[in-house]
mmCIF file of C-alpha atoms and ligand atoms in Angstrom:
data_model
loop_
_atom_site.group_PDB
_atom_site.id
_atom_site.type_symbol
_atom_site.label_atom_id
_atom_site.label_comp_id
_atom_site.label_asym_id
_atom_site.label_seq_id
_atom_site.Cartn_x
_atom_site.Cartn_y
_atom_site.Cartn_z
ATOM 1 C CA GLU W 1 -23.026 6.946 -8.271
ATOM 2 C CA LYS W 2 -22.887 5.140 -4.951
ATOM 3 C CA GLY W 3 -25.479 2.516 -5.867
ATOM 4 C CA LEU W 4 -26.341 0.363 -2.869
ATOM 5 C CA TYR W 5 -23.468 1.718 -0.790
ATOM 6 C CA LYS W 6 -23.770 4.491 1.807
ATOM 7 C CA HIS W 7 -20.427 5.973 0.861
ATOM 8 C CA PHE W 8 -18.167 6.133 -2.164
ATOM 9 C CA MET W 9 -15.411 4.752 0.036
ATOM 10 C CA ALA W 10 -17.400 1.553 0.736
ATOM 11 C CA LYS W 11 -18.226 1.204 -2.954
ATOM 12 C CA GLU W 12 -14.596 1.707 -3.949
ATOM 13 C CA ILE W 13 -13.330 -0.780 -1.347
ATOM 14 C CA HIS W 14 -15.722 -3.409 -2.704
ATOM 15 C CA GLU W 15 -14.914 -2.647 -6.324
ATOM 16 C CA GLN W 16 -11.330 -3.764 -5.770
ATOM 17 C CA PRO W 17 -11.553 -7.421 -6.840
ATOM 18 C CA GLY W 18 -13.165 -6.357 -10.130
ATOM 19 C CA VAL W 19 -10.921 -3.423 -11.011
ATOM 20 C CA LEU W 20 -7.818 -5.293 -9.922
ATOM 21 C CA ALA W 21 -8.729 -8.221 -12.175
ATOM 22 C CA ASP W 22 -9.284 -5.797 -15.076
ATOM 23 C CA ALA W 23 -5.946 -4.104 -14.418
ATOM 24 C CA LEU W 24 -4.130 -7.434 -14.244
ATOM 25 C CA ALA W 25 -5.707 -8.495 -17.525
ATOM 26 C CA ARG W 26 -3.792 -5.580 -19.099
ATOM 27 C CA TYR W 27 -0.500 -6.368 -17.340
ATOM 28 C CA LEU W 28 -0.357 -10.191 -17.468
ATOM 29 C CA THR W 29 -0.301 -12.516 -20.479
ATOM 30 C CA PRO W 30 -3.614 -14.320 -21.154
ATOM 31 C CA ASP W 31 -2.295 -17.507 -19.495
ATOM 32 C CA ARG W 32 -1.205 -15.407 -16.467
ATOM 33 C CA ALA W 33 2.261 -16.976 -16.682
ATOM 34 C CA ALA W 34 4.199 -13.769 -17.399
ATOM 35 C CA VAL W 35 3.977 -9.996 -17.266
ATOM 36 C CA ARG W 36 3.336 -7.938 -20.370
ATOM 37 C CA LEU W 37 3.325 -4.161 -19.947
ATOM 38 C CA PRO W 38 0.867 -2.218 -22.130
ATOM 39 C CA VAL W 39 3.669 0.273 -22.916
ATOM 40 C CA PRO W 40 7.342 -0.768 -22.915
ATOM 41 C CA VAL W 41 9.682 0.441 -20.156
ATOM 42 C CA ASP W 42 13.441 -0.079 -20.433
ATOM 43 C CA PHE W 43 15.210 -0.987 -17.199
ATOM 44 C CA THR W 44 18.489 -2.173 -18.763
ATOM 45 C CA SER W 45 20.074 1.276 -18.800
ATOM 46 C CA ALA W 46 18.969 2.222 -15.277
ATOM 47 C CA SER W 47 21.527 2.246 -12.496
ATOM 48 C CA ARG W 48 18.978 3.202 -9.884
ATOM 49 C CA ILE W 49 15.289 3.725 -9.414
ATOM 50 C CA VAL W 50 13.757 6.645 -7.560
ATOM 51 C CA LEU W 51 10.090 6.212 -6.621
ATOM 52 C CA VAL W 52 8.381 9.510 -5.840
ATOM 53 C CA ALA W 53 4.846 10.172 -4.543
ATOM 54 C CA CYS W 54 2.748 11.559 -1.671
ATOM 55 C CA GLY W 55 0.473 9.968 0.926
ATOM 56 C CA THR W 56 -0.987 6.591 0.068
ATOM 57 C CA ALA W 57 0.751 6.566 -3.324
ATOM 58 C CA HIS W 58 4.040 6.948 -1.429
ATOM 59 C CA TYR W 59 3.219 3.860 0.628
ATOM 60 C CA ALA W 60 2.588 1.946 -2.599
ATOM 61 C CA CYS W 61 6.105 3.027 -3.650
ATOM 62 C CA HIS W 62 7.431 1.849 -0.309
ATOM 63 C CA VAL W 63 6.040 -1.660 -0.920
ATOM 64 C CA ALA W 64 7.464 -1.568 -4.465
ATOM 65 C CA LYS W 65 10.945 -0.845 -3.117
ATOM 66 C CA TYR W 66 11.011 -4.338 -1.578
ATOM 67 C CA TRP W 67 9.930 -5.853 -4.913
ATOM 68 C CA PHE W 68 12.363 -3.938 -7.137
ATOM 69 C CA GLU W 69 15.286 -4.661 -4.841
ATOM 70 C CA ARG W 70 14.493 -8.354 -4.648
ATOM 71 C CA PHE W 71 13.560 -9.052 -8.264
ATOM 72 C CA ALA W 72 15.810 -6.602 -10.133
ATOM 73 C CA ARG W 73 18.684 -6.180 -7.642
ATOM 74 C CA LEU W 74 18.717 -2.446 -8.344
ATOM 75 C CA PRO W 75 19.294 0.311 -5.787
ATOM 76 C CA VAL W 76 15.917 1.899 -5.036
ATOM 77 C CA GLU W 77 15.105 5.086 -3.188
ATOM 78 C CA ILE W 78 11.638 6.068 -2.104
ATOM 79 C CA GLU W 79 10.917 9.731 -1.757
ATOM 80 C CA VAL W 80 8.171 11.946 -0.407
ATOM 81 C CA ALA W 81 7.731 14.386 -3.303
ATOM 82 C CA SER W 82 7.640 17.546 -1.159
ATOM 83 C CA GLU W 83 11.055 16.711 0.340
ATOM 84 C CA PHE W 84 12.678 15.369 -2.806
ATOM 85 C CA ARG W 85 11.905 18.441 -4.915
ATOM 86 C CA TYR W 86 13.630 20.910 -2.619
ATOM 87 C CA ARG W 87 16.546 18.708 -1.647
ATOM 88 C CA GLU W 88 17.743 18.860 -5.244
ATOM 89 C CA PRO W 89 19.536 15.498 -5.018
ATOM 90 C CA PRO W 90 22.354 14.749 -7.475
ATOM 91 C CA LEU W 91 20.957 12.570 -10.285
ATOM 92 C CA ASP W 92 22.229 11.392 -13.654
ATOM 93 C CA ALA W 93 21.054 9.747 -16.855
ATOM 94 C CA GLY W 94 21.082 6.359 -15.107
ATOM 95 C CA THR W 95 18.243 7.473 -12.835
ATOM 96 C CA LEU W 96 14.827 6.086 -13.647
ATOM 97 C CA GLY W 97 12.195 8.140 -11.833
ATOM 98 C CA ILE W 98 8.814 6.488 -11.239
ATOM 99 C CA PHE W 99 6.059 8.934 -10.220
ATOM 100 C CA VAL W 100 2.936 7.435 -8.694
ATOM 101 C CA SER W 101 -0.236 9.507 -8.432
ATOM 102 C CA GLN W 102 -3.920 8.631 -8.515
ATOM 103 C CA SER W 103 -4.979 12.075 -9.704
ATOM 104 C CA GLY W 104 -1.865 12.793 -11.733
ATOM 105 C CA GLU W 105 -2.160 16.408 -10.571
ATOM 106 C CA THR W 106 -0.395 16.430 -7.187
ATOM 107 C CA ALA W 107 1.750 19.581 -7.254
ATOM 108 C CA ASP W 108 4.794 18.196 -5.423
ATOM 109 C CA THR W 109 4.879 14.973 -7.447
ATOM 110 C CA LEU W 110 4.657 16.987 -10.661
ATOM 111 C CA ALA W 111 7.505 19.260 -9.541
ATOM 112 C CA ALA W 112 9.604 16.173 -8.706
ATOM 113 C CA LEU W 113 8.933 14.765 -12.190
ATOM 114 C CA ARG W 114 10.062 18.030 -13.789
ATOM 115 C CA TYR W 115 13.195 18.002 -11.653
ATOM 116 C CA VAL W 116 14.170 14.478 -12.764
ATOM 117 C CA LYS W 117 13.595 15.411 -16.412
ATOM 118 C CA ALA W 118 15.716 18.540 -16.014
ATOM 119 C CA THR W 119 18.610 16.536 -14.550
ATOM 120 C CA GLY W 120 18.648 14.104 -17.476
ATOM 121 C CA GLY W 121 16.895 11.183 -15.774
ATOM 122 C CA ARG W 122 14.151 9.100 -17.358
ATOM 123 C CA THR W 123 10.544 9.281 -16.214
ATOM 124 C CA VAL W 124 7.686 6.822 -15.879
ATOM 125 C CA ALA W 125 4.288 7.799 -14.468
ATOM 126 C CA VAL W 126 1.878 5.382 -12.794
ATOM 127 C CA VAL W 127 -1.467 7.176 -12.792
ATOM 128 C CA ASN W 128 -5.187 6.625 -12.577
ATOM 129 C CA VAL W 129 -6.210 9.690 -14.586
ATOM 130 C CA GLU W 130 -4.652 9.048 -17.978
ATOM 131 C CA THR W 131 -5.196 12.600 -19.256
ATOM 132 C CA SER W 132 -3.529 14.184 -16.212
ATOM 133 C CA THR W 133 -0.541 16.521 -16.242
ATOM 134 C CA ILE W 134 1.803 13.933 -14.706
ATOM 135 C CA ALA W 135 0.772 11.390 -17.374
ATOM 136 C CA ARG W 136 1.321 13.919 -20.156
ATOM 137 C CA GLU W 137 4.670 15.211 -18.947
ATOM 138 C CA SER W 138 6.325 11.840 -18.308
ATOM 139 C CA GLU W 139 8.058 9.843 -21.056
ATOM 140 C CA VAL W 140 5.922 6.788 -20.364
ATOM 141 C CA ALA W 141 2.549 6.696 -18.587
ATOM 142 C CA LEU W 142 1.148 3.457 -17.219
ATOM 143 C CA PRO W 143 -2.540 3.417 -16.240
ATOM 144 C CA ILE W 144 -3.638 1.706 -13.041
ATOM 145 C CA LEU W 145 -7.182 1.290 -14.434
ATOM 146 C CA ALA W 146 -8.937 1.671 -11.073
ATOM 147 C CA GLY W 147 -11.782 3.768 -12.523
ATOM 148 C CA PRO W 148 -12.874 7.063 -10.938
ATOM 149 C CA GLU W 149 -12.011 7.286 -7.231
ATOM 150 C CA ILE W 150 -14.287 9.779 -5.464
ATOM 151 C CA GLY W 151 -13.690 9.102 -1.744
ATOM 152 C CA VAL W 152 -10.902 11.294 -0.383
ATOM 153 C CA ALA W 153 -9.351 8.229 1.243
ATOM 154 C CA SER W 154 -7.533 6.326 -1.468
ATOM 155 C CA THR W 155 -8.489 2.637 -1.562
ATOM 156 C CA LYS W 156 -8.829 0.966 -4.946
ATOM 157 C CA ALA W 157 -6.143 3.232 -6.405
ATOM 158 C CA PHE W 158 -3.696 1.868 -3.807
ATOM 159 C CA THR W 159 -4.250 -1.803 -4.674
ATOM 160 C CA CYS W 160 -4.166 -1.097 -8.411
ATOM 161 C CA GLN W 161 -0.962 0.949 -7.962
ATOM 162 C CA LEU W 162 0.544 -2.069 -6.200
ATOM 163 C CA ALA W 163 -0.473 -4.381 -9.060
ATOM 164 C CA VAL W 164 1.142 -2.133 -11.679
ATOM 165 C CA LEU W 165 4.289 -1.623 -9.605
ATOM 166 C CA ALA W 166 4.531 -5.402 -9.092
ATOM 167 C CA ALA W 167 4.328 -5.884 -12.871
ATOM 168 C CA LEU W 168 7.052 -3.244 -13.335
ATOM 169 C CA ALA W 169 9.334 -4.886 -10.756
ATOM 170 C CA ILE W 170 8.935 -8.301 -12.421
ATOM 171 C CA THR W 171 9.680 -6.720 -15.817
ATOM 172 C CA ALA W 172 12.785 -5.054 -14.402
ATOM 173 C CA GLY W 173 13.966 -8.407 -13.018
ATOM 174 C CA ARG W 174 13.440 -10.157 -16.350
ATOM 175 C CA GLN W 175 15.248 -7.461 -18.343
ATOM 176 C CA ARG W 176 18.197 -7.393 -15.985
ATOM 177 C CA GLY W 177 18.512 -11.168 -15.867
ATOM 178 C CA THR W 178 17.983 -11.354 -12.127
ATOM 179 C CA LEU W 179 14.620 -13.142 -12.383
ATOM 180 C CA ASP W 180 14.347 -16.343 -14.399
ATOM 181 C CA ALA W 181 11.290 -17.453 -16.377
ATOM 182 C CA ALA W 182 10.199 -19.973 -13.737
ATOM 183 C CA GLU W 183 10.292 -17.313 -11.052
ATOM 184 C CA GLU W 184 8.398 -14.853 -13.273
ATOM 185 C CA THR W 185 5.734 -17.500 -13.795
ATOM 186 C CA ARG W 186 5.457 -18.133 -10.050
ATOM 187 C CA LEU W 187 5.104 -14.412 -9.306
ATOM 188 C CA SER W 188 2.696 -13.734 -12.176
ATOM 189 C CA THR W 189 0.511 -16.658 -11.182
ATOM 190 C CA ALA W 190 0.502 -15.393 -7.601
ATOM 191 C CA LEU W 191 -0.432 -11.898 -8.779
ATOM 192 C CA ALA W 192 -3.346 -13.345 -10.732
ATOM 193 C CA THR W 193 -4.726 -14.822 -7.486
ATOM 194 C CA ALA W 194 -4.861 -11.386 -5.800
ATOM 195 C CA PRO W 195 -8.418 -10.391 -6.885
ATOM 196 C CA GLY W 196 -9.935 -13.639 -5.564
ATOM 197 C CA LEU W 197 -7.973 -13.418 -2.318
ATOM 198 C CA LEU W 198 -9.027 -9.797 -1.916
ATOM 199 C CA SER W 199 -12.677 -10.793 -2.241
ATOM 200 C CA ARG W 200 -12.188 -13.362 0.512
ATOM 201 C CA ALA W 201 -10.542 -10.704 2.688
ATOM 202 C CA LEU W 202 -13.537 -8.401 2.104
ATOM 203 C CA ALA W 203 -15.813 -11.139 3.419
ATOM 204 C CA LEU W 204 -14.324 -10.434 6.863
ATOM 205 C CA GLU W 205 -16.358 -7.207 6.945
ATOM 206 C CA PRO W 206 -18.919 -8.304 9.588
ATOM 207 C CA GLU W 207 -16.112 -9.338 11.972
ATOM 208 C CA ILE W 208 -14.254 -6.092 11.282
ATOM 209 C CA ALA W 209 -17.390 -4.031 11.958
ATOM 210 C CA GLU W 210 -17.620 -5.765 15.337
ATOM 211 C CA ILE W 211 -13.946 -5.134 16.193
ATOM 212 C CA ALA W 212 -14.410 -1.480 15.184
ATOM 213 C CA ARG W 213 -16.754 -1.006 18.167
ATOM 214 C CA ASP W 214 -13.758 -1.235 20.474
ATOM 215 C CA LEU W 215 -11.395 0.575 18.160
ATOM 216 C CA SER W 216 -13.756 3.544 17.962
ATOM 217 C CA ARG W 217 -13.253 4.104 21.700
ATOM 218 C CA ALA W 218 -9.446 4.193 21.457
ATOM 219 C CA SER W 219 -7.547 7.445 21.334
ATOM 220 C CA ASP W 220 -4.369 5.910 19.908
ATOM 221 C CA VAL W 221 -3.839 2.886 17.697
ATOM 222 C CA LEU W 222 -0.538 1.368 16.553
ATOM 223 C CA PHE W 223 -0.007 -0.698 13.405
ATOM 224 C CA LEU W 224 3.014 -2.996 13.073
ATOM 225 C CA GLY W 225 4.490 -4.874 10.124
ATOM 226 C CA ARG W 226 7.802 -6.156 8.808
ATOM 227 C CA GLY W 227 9.231 -6.316 5.299
ATOM 228 C CA SER W 228 6.660 -5.348 2.694
ATOM 229 C CA MET W 229 4.024 -5.306 5.448
ATOM 230 C CA TYR W 230 5.761 -2.337 7.102
ATOM 231 C CA PRO W 231 4.396 0.087 4.477
ATOM 232 C CA LEU W 232 0.987 -1.535 4.995
ATOM 233 C CA ALA W 233 1.240 -0.620 8.669
ATOM 234 C CA LEU W 234 1.901 2.981 7.596
ATOM 235 C CA GLU W 235 -1.031 2.882 5.181
ATOM 236 C CA GLY W 236 -3.380 1.333 7.771
ATOM 237 C CA ALA W 237 -2.512 4.109 10.206
ATOM 238 C CA LEU W 238 -2.955 6.843 7.593
ATOM 239 C CA LYS W 239 -6.360 5.483 6.583
ATOM 240 C CA LEU W 240 -7.537 5.321 10.194
ATOM 241 C CA LYS W 241 -6.378 8.801 11.147
ATOM 242 C CA GLU W 242 -7.622 10.490 8.007
ATOM 243 C CA ILE W 243 -11.227 9.310 8.246
ATOM 244 C CA SER W 244 -11.833 8.473 11.935
ATOM 245 C CA TYR W 245 -9.573 11.221 13.394
ATOM 246 C CA ILE W 246 -8.137 8.676 15.833
ATOM 247 C CA HIS W 247 -4.417 9.112 16.334
ATOM 248 C CA ALA W 248 -2.688 6.174 14.678
ATOM 249 C CA GLU W 249 0.932 5.377 13.842
ATOM 250 C CA GLY W 250 2.522 2.654 11.781
ATOM 251 C CA TYR W 251 5.902 1.233 12.738
ATOM 252 C CA ALA W 252 8.337 -1.339 11.485
ATOM 253 C CA ALA W 253 7.780 -4.102 14.070
ATOM 254 C CA GLY W 254 11.490 -4.191 14.901
ATOM 255 C CA GLU W 255 11.508 -0.475 15.722
ATOM 256 C CA LEU W 256 9.044 -0.904 18.552
ATOM 257 C CA LYS W 257 11.624 -1.416 21.253
ATOM 258 C CA HIS W 258 13.456 1.719 20.124
ATOM 259 C CA GLY W 259 10.723 3.982 21.492
ATOM 260 C CA PRO W 260 7.100 3.388 20.555
ATOM 261 C CA ILE W 261 6.660 0.506 23.006
ATOM 262 C CA ALA W 262 6.594 3.170 25.723
ATOM 263 C CA LEU W 263 3.099 4.059 24.462
ATOM 264 C CA VAL W 264 1.724 0.569 24.975
ATOM 265 C CA ASP W 265 -0.800 -0.129 27.731
ATOM 266 C CA ASP W 266 -4.169 -1.868 27.881
ATOM 267 C CA ALA W 267 -5.887 1.121 26.255
ATOM 268 C CA VAL W 268 -3.799 1.105 23.069
ATOM 269 C CA PRO W 269 -4.883 -1.395 20.417
ATOM 270 C CA VAL W 270 -1.899 -2.709 18.442
ATOM 271 C CA ILE W 271 -2.780 -4.066 15.009
ATOM 272 C CA VAL W 272 -0.204 -6.569 13.773
ATOM 273 C CA LEU W 273 -0.107 -7.344 10.037
ATOM 274 C CA ALA W 274 1.644 -10.698 9.846
ATOM 275 C CA PRO W 275 1.090 -13.175 7.023
ATOM 276 C CA THR W 276 3.169 -16.331 7.464
ATOM 277 C CA ASP W 277 6.211 -15.178 5.506
ATOM 278 C CA PRO W 278 9.919 -15.690 6.258
ATOM 279 C CA LEU W 279 9.809 -12.837 8.803
ATOM 280 C CA PHE W 280 6.738 -14.127 10.642
ATOM 281 C CA ASP W 281 8.618 -15.382 13.726
ATOM 282 C CA LYS W 282 10.333 -12.036 14.150
ATOM 283 C CA THR W 283 7.045 -10.150 13.992
ATOM 284 C CA VAL W 284 5.497 -12.572 16.465
ATOM 285 C CA SER W 285 8.264 -11.954 18.959
ATOM 286 C CA ASN W 286 7.639 -8.188 18.675
ATOM 287 C CA MET W 287 3.938 -8.866 19.184
ATOM 288 C CA GLN W 288 4.707 -10.862 22.315
ATOM 289 C CA GLU W 289 6.673 -7.920 23.688
ATOM 290 C CA VAL W 290 3.495 -5.858 23.278
ATOM 291 C CA MET W 291 1.369 -8.500 25.017
ATOM 292 C CA ALA W 292 3.842 -8.704 27.896
ATOM 293 C CA ARG W 293 3.022 -5.031 28.529
ATOM 294 C CA ASP W 294 -0.748 -5.648 28.500
ATOM 295 C CA GLY W 295 -1.065 -4.386 24.922
ATOM 296 C CA LYS W 296 -4.322 -5.264 23.185
ATOM 297 C CA VAL W 297 -3.204 -7.069 20.040
ATOM 298 C CA LEU W 298 -5.354 -7.537 16.961
ATOM 299 C CA LEU W 299 -3.475 -10.097 14.858
ATOM 300 C CA LEU W 300 -4.122 -10.249 11.122
ATOM 301 C CA SER W 301 -2.647 -13.445 9.728
ATOM 302 C CA ASP W 302 -3.665 -16.648 7.967
ATOM 303 C CA ALA W 303 -5.028 -19.768 9.696
ATOM 304 C CA ALA W 304 -1.545 -21.241 10.236
ATOM 305 C CA GLY W 305 -0.224 -17.989 11.694
ATOM 306 C CA ILE W 306 -3.172 -17.607 14.005
ATOM 307 C CA SER W 307 -2.987 -21.158 15.287
ATOM 308 C CA TRP W 308 0.750 -20.707 15.867
ATOM 309 C CA ALA W 309 0.677 -17.286 17.515
ATOM 310 C CA GLY W 310 -2.918 -16.274 18.211
ATOM 311 C CA GLU W 311 -2.967 -17.292 21.872
ATOM 312 C CA GLY W 312 -3.162 -14.368 24.249
ATOM 313 C CA THR W 313 -4.108 -11.858 21.581
ATOM 314 C CA TRP W 314 -7.140 -9.603 22.025
ATOM 315 C CA ARG W 315 -8.649 -10.498 18.641
ATOM 316 C CA THR W 316 -7.601 -12.216 15.438
ATOM 317 C CA LEU W 317 -8.666 -11.860 11.821
ATOM 318 C CA ALA W 318 -8.020 -14.897 9.619
ATOM 319 C CA LEU W 319 -7.010 -13.871 6.129
ATOM 320 C CA PRO W 320 -6.620 -16.361 3.301
ATOM 321 C CA THR W 321 -3.406 -18.359 2.974
ATOM 322 C CA LEU W 322 -1.365 -16.719 0.238
ATOM 323 C CA ASP W 323 1.973 -16.214 -1.447
ATOM 324 C CA PRO W 324 3.618 -13.510 0.710
ATOM 325 C CA PHE W 325 4.402 -11.575 -2.491
ATOM 326 C CA VAL W 326 0.712 -10.559 -2.805
ATOM 327 C CA ALA W 327 0.103 -10.010 0.920
ATOM 328 C CA PRO W 328 0.398 -6.190 0.678
ATOM 329 C CA ILE W 329 -2.456 -6.150 -1.866
ATOM 330 C CA VAL W 330 -4.712 -8.501 0.086
ATOM 331 C CA TYR W 331 -4.052 -7.069 3.573
ATOM 332 C CA ALA W 332 -4.949 -3.590 2.285
ATOM 333 C CA ALA W 333 -8.611 -4.666 2.343
ATOM 334 C CA PRO W 334 -8.915 -5.279 6.112
ATOM 335 C CA ALA W 335 -6.854 -2.142 6.805
ATOM 336 C CA GLN W 336 -9.344 -0.098 4.749
ATOM 337 C CA LEU W 337 -12.378 -1.765 6.341
ATOM 338 C CA ILE W 338 -10.998 -1.208 9.846
ATOM 339 C CA ALA W 339 -10.724 2.522 9.102
ATOM 340 C CA TYR W 340 -14.109 2.656 7.397
ATOM 341 C CA HIS W 341 -16.103 0.945 10.156
ATOM 342 C CA THR W 342 -14.334 2.813 12.926
ATOM 343 C CA ALA W 343 -15.109 6.103 11.181
ATOM 344 C CA ILE W 344 -18.772 5.129 10.705
ATOM 345 C CA LEU W 345 -19.067 4.518 14.443
ATOM 346 C CA LYS W 346 -17.415 7.864 15.135
ATOM 347 C CA GLY W 347 -19.932 9.542 12.836
ATOM 348 C CA THR W 348 -17.350 11.339 10.708
ATOM 349 C CA ASP W 349 -17.791 12.364 7.091
ATOM 350 C CA VAL W 350 -16.082 9.381 5.525
ATOM 351 C CA ASP W 351 -16.020 10.561 1.920
ATOM 352 C CA GLN W 352 -15.073 14.170 2.709
ATOM 353 C CA PRO W 353 -12.993 14.124 5.897
ATOM 354 C CA ARG W 354 -12.312 17.505 7.460
ATOM 355 C CA ASN W 355 -9.364 19.558 6.182
ATOM 356 C CA LEU W 356 -8.609 17.204 3.279
ATOM 357 C CA ALA W 357 -8.928 17.510 -0.493
ATOM 358 C CA LYS W 358 -9.003 14.691 -3.029
ATOM 359 C CA SER W 359 -6.402 16.292 -5.182
ATOM 360 C CA VAL W 360 -3.616 18.423 -3.702
ATOM 361 C CA THR W 361 -2.756 20.742 -6.579
ATOM 362 C CA VAL W 362 -1.099 23.384 -4.430
ATOM 363 C CA GLU W 363 1.983 22.655 -2.388
HETATM 364 O O1 LIG J 1 -3.543 11.879 -6.379
HETATM 365 P P1 LIG J 1 -2.336 11.378 -5.622
HETATM 366 O O2 LIG J 1 -2.236 9.896 -5.654
HETATM 367 O O3 LIG J 1 -1.059 12.018 -6.091
HETATM 368 O O4 LIG J 1 -2.575 11.805 -4.135
HETATM 369 C C1 LIG J 1 -1.601 11.558 -3.155
HETATM 370 C C2 LIG J 1 -2.144 11.784 -1.771
HETATM 371 O O5 LIG J 1 -2.655 13.092 -1.640
HETATM 372 C C3 LIG J 1 -3.254 10.783 -1.415
HETATM 373 O O6 LIG J 1 -2.845 9.461 -1.558
HETATM 374 C C4 LIG J 1 -3.722 11.011 0.034
HETATM 375 O O7 LIG J 1 -2.713 10.654 0.925
HETATM 376 C C5 LIG J 1 -5.003 10.211 0.316
HETATM 377 N N1 LIG J 1 -5.966 11.053 0.983
HETATM 378 C C6 LIG J 1 -4.770 9.012 1.174
HETATM 379 O O8 LIG J 1 -5.937 8.296 1.440
#
């Protein structure tokens, strides 16, 4: 039940610190200094990883690509299930397919899983519904432990998917000898801070509700990010369009000058997701290109980032200072709240947006 919340989506957004902490308790050692998977996964025989999913789960895979490449130094492909299944790509026994699905029933993701099995590859499912078809048909099924997600817009499943994929990427790095114990401890400790940081990000809700007043009058919104924040830009845009029906697009910040900047004027809010990470300066220079064209920038960063680059922006949202590794998990919260409050002001049916189903069991 919704309890004190008006919508399941609001309830599920606010449940995140709790469910994420519970999930991490199953994936980290009690001292939080290392990862321990509830079911073993062998990465030593893999020559490449293929991450397959749809929608928000695909964006979780997109973030995970950055982690697997960095920690395990393995080639990683990310695939939209509906394209992958019909392309019939050449695969071999060295392929480790990871299938991410909240429901575990998405028809295209299931077909992709069956394809990888048929070509001799190995299969791991990352699911919320542990009794689902995708969980049953894969060799290994890892639960994300988000609890039932009722709102059509995926929220807590996304952050829990990220936590499990982060644990998998760290495990892959350890097994392949590309991540030493000290580095695993640093990453695991950082991961353990995510629930607390997410709660602090959720405390920005009153400010976000205020910003949403302007956003609800926009007809187009752009989201920008670099590195592992690029998929967050895609996810922020998907969330906004699916529940508020405002046209929104996410772009890699560096792609802006290759086309999308033509859309920018003083009527187009541009939401920049920029924690102070090694790519921060690059993102800021893309943001300044937007401002030079009268773009209305909403900068999401930490206090240091905002004091460095906040001047001249339309609005800023100060997120907690964090290890950039966990930024995709923490910045998901404001992206979800931006969509939620904008949709509320538009008067749309937040939990059951038009034309959408919670589980897409037909292709
Ligand atoms: O159940 P799944 O995770 O396989 O579902 C995948 C997508 O249908 C889902 O994430 C969809 O994009 C959501 N409506 C996004 O909020």
